mmCIF file of C-alpha atoms in Angstrom:
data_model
loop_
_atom_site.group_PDB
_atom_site.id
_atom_site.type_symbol
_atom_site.label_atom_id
_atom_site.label_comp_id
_atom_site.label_asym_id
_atom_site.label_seq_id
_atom_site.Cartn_x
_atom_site.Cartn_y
_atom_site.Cartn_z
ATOM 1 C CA UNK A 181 0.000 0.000 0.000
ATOM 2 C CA UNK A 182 2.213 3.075 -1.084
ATOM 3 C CA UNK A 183 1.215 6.204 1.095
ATOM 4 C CA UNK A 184 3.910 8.466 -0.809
ATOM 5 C CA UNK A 185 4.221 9.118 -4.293
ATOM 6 C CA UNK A 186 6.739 11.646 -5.623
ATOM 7 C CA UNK A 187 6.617 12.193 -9.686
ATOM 8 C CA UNK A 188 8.202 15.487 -9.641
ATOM 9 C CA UNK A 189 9.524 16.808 -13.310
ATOM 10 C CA UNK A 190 8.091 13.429 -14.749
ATOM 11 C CA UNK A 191 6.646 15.725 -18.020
ATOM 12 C CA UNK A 192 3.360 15.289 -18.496
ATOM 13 C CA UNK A 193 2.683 15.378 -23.034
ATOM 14 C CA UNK A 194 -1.188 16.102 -23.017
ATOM 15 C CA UNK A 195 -0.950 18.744 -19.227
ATOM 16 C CA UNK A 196 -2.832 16.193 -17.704
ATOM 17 C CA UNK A 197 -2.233 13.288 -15.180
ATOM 18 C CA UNK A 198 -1.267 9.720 -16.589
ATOM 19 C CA UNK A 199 -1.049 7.120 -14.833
ATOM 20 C CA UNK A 200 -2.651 7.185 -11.426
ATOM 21 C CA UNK A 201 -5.717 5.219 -10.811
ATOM 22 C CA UNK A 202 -7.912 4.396 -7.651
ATOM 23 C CA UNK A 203 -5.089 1.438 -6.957
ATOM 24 C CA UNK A 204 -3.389 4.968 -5.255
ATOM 25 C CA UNK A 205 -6.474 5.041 -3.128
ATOM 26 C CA UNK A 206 -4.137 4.728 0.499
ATOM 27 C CA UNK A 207 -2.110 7.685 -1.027
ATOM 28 C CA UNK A 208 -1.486 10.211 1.978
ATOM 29 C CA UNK A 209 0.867 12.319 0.101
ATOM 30 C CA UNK A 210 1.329 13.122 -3.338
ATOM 31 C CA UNK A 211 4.082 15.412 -5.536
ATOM 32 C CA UNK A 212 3.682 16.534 -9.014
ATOM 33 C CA UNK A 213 6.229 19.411 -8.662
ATOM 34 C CA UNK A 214 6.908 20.487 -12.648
ATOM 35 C CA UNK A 215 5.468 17.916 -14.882
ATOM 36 C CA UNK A 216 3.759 20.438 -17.151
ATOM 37 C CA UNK A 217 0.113 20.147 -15.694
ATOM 38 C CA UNK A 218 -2.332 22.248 -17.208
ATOM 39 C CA UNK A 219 -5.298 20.512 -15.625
ATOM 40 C CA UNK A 220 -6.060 18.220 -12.844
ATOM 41 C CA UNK A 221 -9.268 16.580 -14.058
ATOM 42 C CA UNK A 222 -7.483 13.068 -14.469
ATOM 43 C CA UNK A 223 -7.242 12.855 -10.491
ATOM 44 C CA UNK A 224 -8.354 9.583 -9.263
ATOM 45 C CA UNK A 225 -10.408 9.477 -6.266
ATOM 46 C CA UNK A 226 -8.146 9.815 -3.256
ATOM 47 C CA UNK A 227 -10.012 9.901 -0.443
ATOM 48 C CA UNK A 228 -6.972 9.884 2.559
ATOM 49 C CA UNK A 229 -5.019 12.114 0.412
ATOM 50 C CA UNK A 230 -3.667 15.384 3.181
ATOM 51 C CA UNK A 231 -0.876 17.353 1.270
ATOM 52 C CA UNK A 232 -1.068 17.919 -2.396
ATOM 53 C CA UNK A 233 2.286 19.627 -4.488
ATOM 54 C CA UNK A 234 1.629 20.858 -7.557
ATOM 55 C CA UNK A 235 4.115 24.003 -7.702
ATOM 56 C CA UNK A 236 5.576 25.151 -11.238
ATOM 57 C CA UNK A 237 3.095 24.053 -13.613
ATOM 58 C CA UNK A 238 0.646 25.554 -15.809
ATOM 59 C CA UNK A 239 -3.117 25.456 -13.538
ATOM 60 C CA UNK A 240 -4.970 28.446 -13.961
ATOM 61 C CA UNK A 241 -8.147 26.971 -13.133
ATOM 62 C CA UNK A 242 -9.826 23.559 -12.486
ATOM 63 C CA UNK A 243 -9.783 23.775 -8.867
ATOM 64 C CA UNK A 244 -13.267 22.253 -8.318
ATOM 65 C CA UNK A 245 -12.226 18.647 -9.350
ATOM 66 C CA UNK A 246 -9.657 18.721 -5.570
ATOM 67 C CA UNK A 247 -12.826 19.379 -3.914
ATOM 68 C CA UNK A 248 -14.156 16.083 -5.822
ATOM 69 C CA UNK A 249 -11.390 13.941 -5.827
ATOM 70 C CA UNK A 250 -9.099 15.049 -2.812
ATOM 71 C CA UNK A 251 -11.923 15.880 0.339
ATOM 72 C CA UNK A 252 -9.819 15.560 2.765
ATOM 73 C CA UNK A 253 -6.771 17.771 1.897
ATOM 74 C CA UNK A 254 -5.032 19.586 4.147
ATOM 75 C CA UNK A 255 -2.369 20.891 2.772
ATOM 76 C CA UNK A 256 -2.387 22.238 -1.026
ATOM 77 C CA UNK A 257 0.929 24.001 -3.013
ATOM 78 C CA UNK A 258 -0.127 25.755 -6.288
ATOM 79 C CA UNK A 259 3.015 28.290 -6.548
ATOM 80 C CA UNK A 260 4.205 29.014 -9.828
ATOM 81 C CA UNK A 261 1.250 28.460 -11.366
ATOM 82 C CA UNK A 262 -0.982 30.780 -13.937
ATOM 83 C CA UNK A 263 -3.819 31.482 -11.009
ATOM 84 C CA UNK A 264 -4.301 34.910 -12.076
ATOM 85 C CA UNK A 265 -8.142 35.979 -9.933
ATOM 86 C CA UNK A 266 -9.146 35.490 -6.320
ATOM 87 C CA UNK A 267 -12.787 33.696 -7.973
ATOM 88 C CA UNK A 268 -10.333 30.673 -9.126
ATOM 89 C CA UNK A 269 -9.857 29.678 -5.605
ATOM 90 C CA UNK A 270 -13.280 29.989 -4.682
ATOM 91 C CA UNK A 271 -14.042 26.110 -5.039
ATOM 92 C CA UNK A 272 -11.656 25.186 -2.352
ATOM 93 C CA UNK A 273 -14.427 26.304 -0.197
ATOM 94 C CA UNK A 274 -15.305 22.915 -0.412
ATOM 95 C CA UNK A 275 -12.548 21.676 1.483
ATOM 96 C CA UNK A 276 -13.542 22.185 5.359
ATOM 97 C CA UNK A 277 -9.626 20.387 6.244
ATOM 98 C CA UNK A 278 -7.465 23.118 3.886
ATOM 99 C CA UNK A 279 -5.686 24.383 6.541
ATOM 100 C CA UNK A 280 -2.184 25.329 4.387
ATOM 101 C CA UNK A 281 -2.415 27.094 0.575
ATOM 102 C CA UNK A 282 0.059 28.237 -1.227
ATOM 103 C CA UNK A 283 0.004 30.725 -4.196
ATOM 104 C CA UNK A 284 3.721 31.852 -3.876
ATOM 105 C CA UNK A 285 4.970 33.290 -7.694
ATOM 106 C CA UNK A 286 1.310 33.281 -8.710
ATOM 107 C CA UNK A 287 -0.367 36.226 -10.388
ATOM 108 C CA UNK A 288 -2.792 36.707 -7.706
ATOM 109 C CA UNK A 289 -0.751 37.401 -5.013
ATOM 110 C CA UNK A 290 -0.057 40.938 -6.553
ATOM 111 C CA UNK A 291 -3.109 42.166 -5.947
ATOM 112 C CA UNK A 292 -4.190 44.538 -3.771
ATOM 113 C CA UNK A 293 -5.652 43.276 -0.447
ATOM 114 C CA UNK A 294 -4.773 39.833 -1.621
ATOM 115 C CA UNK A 295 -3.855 38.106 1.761
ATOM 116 C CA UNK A 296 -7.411 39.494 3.285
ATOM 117 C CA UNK A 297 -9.387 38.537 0.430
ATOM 118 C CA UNK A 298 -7.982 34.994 0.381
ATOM 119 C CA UNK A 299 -8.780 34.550 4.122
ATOM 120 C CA UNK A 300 -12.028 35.642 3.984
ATOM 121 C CA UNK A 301 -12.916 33.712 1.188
ATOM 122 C CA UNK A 302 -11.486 30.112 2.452
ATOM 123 C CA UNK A 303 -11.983 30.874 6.282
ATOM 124 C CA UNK A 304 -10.947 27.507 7.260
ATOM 125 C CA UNK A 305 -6.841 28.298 6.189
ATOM 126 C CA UNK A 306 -4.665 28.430 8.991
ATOM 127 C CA UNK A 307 -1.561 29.610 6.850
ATOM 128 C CA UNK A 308 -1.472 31.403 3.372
ATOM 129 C CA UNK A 309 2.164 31.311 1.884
ATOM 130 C CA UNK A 310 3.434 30.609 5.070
ATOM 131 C CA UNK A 311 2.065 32.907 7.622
ATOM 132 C CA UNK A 312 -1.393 33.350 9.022
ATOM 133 C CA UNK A 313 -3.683 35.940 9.044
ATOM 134 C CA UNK A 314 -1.529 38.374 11.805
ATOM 135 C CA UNK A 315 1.503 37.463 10.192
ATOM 136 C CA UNK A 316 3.199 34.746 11.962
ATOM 137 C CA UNK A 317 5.383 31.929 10.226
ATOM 138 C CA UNK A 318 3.713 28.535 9.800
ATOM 139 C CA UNK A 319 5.992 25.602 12.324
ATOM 140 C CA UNK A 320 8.635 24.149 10.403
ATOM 141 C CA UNK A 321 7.928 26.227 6.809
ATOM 142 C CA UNK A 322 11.331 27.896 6.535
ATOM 143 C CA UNK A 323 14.138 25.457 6.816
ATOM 144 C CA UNK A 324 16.926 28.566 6.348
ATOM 145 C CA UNK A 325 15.308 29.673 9.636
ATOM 146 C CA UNK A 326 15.291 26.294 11.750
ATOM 147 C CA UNK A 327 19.265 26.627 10.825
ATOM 148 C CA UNK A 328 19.615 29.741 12.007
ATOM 149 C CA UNK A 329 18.379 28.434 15.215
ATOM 150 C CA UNK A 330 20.407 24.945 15.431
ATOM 151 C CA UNK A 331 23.891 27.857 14.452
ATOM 152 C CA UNK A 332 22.555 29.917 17.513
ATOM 153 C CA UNK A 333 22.126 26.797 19.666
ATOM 154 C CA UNK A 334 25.689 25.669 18.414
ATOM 155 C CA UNK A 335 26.974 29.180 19.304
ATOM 156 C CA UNK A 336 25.062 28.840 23.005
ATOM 157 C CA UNK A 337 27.206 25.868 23.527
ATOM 158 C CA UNK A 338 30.432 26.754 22.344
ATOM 159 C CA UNK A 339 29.819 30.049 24.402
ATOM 160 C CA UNK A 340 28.894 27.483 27.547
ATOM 161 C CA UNK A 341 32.068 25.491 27.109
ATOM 162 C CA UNK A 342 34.400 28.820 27.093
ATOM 163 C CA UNK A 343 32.171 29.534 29.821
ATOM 164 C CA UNK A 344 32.923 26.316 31.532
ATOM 165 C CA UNK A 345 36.676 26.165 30.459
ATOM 166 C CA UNK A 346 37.139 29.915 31.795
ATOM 167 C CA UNK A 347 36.160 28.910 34.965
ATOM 168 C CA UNK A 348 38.229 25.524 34.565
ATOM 169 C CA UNK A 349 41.238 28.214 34.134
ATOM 170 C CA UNK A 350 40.173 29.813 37.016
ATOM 171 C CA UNK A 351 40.084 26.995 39.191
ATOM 172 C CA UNK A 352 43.785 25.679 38.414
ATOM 173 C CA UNK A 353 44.742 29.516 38.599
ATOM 174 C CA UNK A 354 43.551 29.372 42.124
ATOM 175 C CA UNK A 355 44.865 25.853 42.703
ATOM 176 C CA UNK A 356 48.219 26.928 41.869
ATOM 177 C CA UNK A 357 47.952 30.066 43.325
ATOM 178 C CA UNK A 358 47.258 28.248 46.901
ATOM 179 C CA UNK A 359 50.000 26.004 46.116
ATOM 180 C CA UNK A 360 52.949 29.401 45.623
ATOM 181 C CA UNK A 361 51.045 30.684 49.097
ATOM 182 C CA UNK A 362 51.822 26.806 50.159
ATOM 183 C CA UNK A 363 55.151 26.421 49.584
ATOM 184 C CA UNK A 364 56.350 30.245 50.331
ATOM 185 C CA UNK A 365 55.169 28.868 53.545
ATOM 186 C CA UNK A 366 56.856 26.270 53.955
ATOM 187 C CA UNK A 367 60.085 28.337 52.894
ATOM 188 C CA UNK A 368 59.349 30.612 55.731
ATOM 189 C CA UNK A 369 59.189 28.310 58.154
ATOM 190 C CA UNK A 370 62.462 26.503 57.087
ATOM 191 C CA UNK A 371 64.011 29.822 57.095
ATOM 192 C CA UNK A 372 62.968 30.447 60.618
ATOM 193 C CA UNK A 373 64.278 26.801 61.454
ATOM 194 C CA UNK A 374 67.727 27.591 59.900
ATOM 195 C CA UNK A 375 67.978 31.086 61.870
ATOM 196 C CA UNK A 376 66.788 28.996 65.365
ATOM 197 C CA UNK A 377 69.605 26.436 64.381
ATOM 198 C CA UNK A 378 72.069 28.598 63.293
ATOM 199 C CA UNK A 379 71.522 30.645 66.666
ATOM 200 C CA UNK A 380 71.922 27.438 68.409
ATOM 201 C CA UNK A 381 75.155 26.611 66.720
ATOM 202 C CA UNK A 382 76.692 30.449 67.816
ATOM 203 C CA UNK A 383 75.457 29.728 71.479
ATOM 204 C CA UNK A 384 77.514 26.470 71.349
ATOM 205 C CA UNK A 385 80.688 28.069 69.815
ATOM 206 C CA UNK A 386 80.289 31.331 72.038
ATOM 207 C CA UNK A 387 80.293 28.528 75.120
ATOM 208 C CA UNK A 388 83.283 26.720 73.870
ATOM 209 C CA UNK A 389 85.462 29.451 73.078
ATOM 210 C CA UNK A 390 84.651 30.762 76.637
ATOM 211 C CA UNK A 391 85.516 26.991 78.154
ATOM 212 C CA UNK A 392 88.609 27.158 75.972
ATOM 213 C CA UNK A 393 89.743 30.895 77.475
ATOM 214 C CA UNK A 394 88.608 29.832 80.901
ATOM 215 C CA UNK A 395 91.054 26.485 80.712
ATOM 216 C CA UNK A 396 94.155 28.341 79.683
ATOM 217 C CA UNK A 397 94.150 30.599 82.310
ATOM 218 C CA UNK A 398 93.769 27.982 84.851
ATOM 219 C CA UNK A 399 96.451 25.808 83.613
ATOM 220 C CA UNK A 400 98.945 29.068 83.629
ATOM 221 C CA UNK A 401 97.979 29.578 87.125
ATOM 222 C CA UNK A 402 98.272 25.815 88.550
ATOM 223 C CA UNK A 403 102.088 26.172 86.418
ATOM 224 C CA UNK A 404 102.714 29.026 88.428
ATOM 225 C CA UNK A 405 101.861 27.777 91.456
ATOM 226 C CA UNK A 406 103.680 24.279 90.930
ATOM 227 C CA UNK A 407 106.654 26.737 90.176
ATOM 228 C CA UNK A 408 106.861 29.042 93.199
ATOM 229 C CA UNK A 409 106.219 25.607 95.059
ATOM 230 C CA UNK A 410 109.456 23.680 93.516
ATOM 231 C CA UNK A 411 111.144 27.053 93.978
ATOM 232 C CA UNK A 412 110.423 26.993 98.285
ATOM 233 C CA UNK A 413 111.320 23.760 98.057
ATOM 234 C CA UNK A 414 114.924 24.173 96.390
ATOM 235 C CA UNK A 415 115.179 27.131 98.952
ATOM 236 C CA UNK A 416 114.772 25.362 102.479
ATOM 237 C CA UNK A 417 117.085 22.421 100.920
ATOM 238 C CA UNK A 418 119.387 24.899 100.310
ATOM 239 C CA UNK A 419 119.463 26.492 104.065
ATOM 240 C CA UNK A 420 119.357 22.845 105.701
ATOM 241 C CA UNK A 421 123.019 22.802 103.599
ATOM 242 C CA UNK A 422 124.078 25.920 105.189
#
């Protein structure tokens, strides 16, 4: 059961379809984009047909058989076709589900009050070329702008990952920073360490060199006394010789 049937630029030699039949009847979707269509009275009945292309061909009127053929189409594309008077569209009135038309490069779209006169003649469209009735763009209707949005969600995200490396920077910044305050620290408190040491070696060395001055002068006195004694002795020998 095919649901999809795409004959774009397939030329039609007489402007009329060839080939379908009611064998199409599950058909959901349908594309005849540039086959050289001047009429669509050969439509087979396609009763679950939605969406209908028929841009760049040659319609300029006709537009009762969709109403026949296609009841329950939503969706209907006749740009760049020779629809020249707002009265052409008039039987799509007879499509209650034709939420979606578009005329885009037709003649009728240059005249004057065209978008109101369209809407109040087919009150049941949503979206004429695109946009409704206050202006706003039809969902999903301008690709070039859904990748303007998927660039500006890629630009979000590269500016969230600068965001998130910035503060990764910051973070080892501060790390490193906290390791300097660390180790200056550390220095200090060796250098304090070496000054307490090096004030304990002088105390030892000022303590020695006094013990070594102190000893001397002892000794010289114990030699002088030693002396004078030998000397008293030598004299009283001397006087028991007498």
């Amino acid at each position: 059961q095919v649901k999809e049937l795409v004959l774009d630029n397939c030329r039609s030699e007489d402007g009329k379809v060839v080939g379908l039949s009611s064998d199409f009847e599950n058909l959901e979707f349908l594309s005849m984009i540039n086959i050289n269509l001047l009429s669509v009275s050969n439509l087979p009945k396609l009763n679950k047909l939605r969406k209908l292309e028929l841009s760049d061909n040659r319609i300029s009127g006709g537009l009762e058989v969709l109403a026949e053929k296609t009841p329950n189409l939503t969706h209907l594309n006749l740009s760049g076709n020779k629809i020249k008077d707002i009265n052409t569209l008039e039987p799509l009135k007879k499509l209650p589900n034709l939420h979606s038309l578009d005329l885009f490069n037709c003649e009728v779209t240059m005249l004057i009050n065209y978008r109101e006169s369209v809407f109040a003649l087919l009150p049941q469209l949503t979206y004429l070329d695109g946009f409704d009735a206050d202006e706003q763009e039809a969902p999903d209707s301008d690709p070039e702008a859904d990748g303007d949005a998927l660039e500006d969600d890629y630009e979000n995200g590269e500016e969230e990952d600068d965001e998130e490396e910035d503060d990764l920077d910051e973070e080892v910044i501060d790390d490193e920073e906290d390791d300097e305050d660390d180790l200056e620290g550390e220095e200090e408190e060796d250098g304090v360490d070496d000054e307490e040491e090096d004030e304990e070696e002088d105390g030892e060395e000022d303590e020695e060199d006094e013990a070594e001055e102190d000893h001397p002068c002892g000794e010289k006195r114990k030699r002088s006394l030693e002396d004078e004694g030998e000397e008293d002795a030598e004299d009283e020998e001397d006087d028991e010789d007498d």
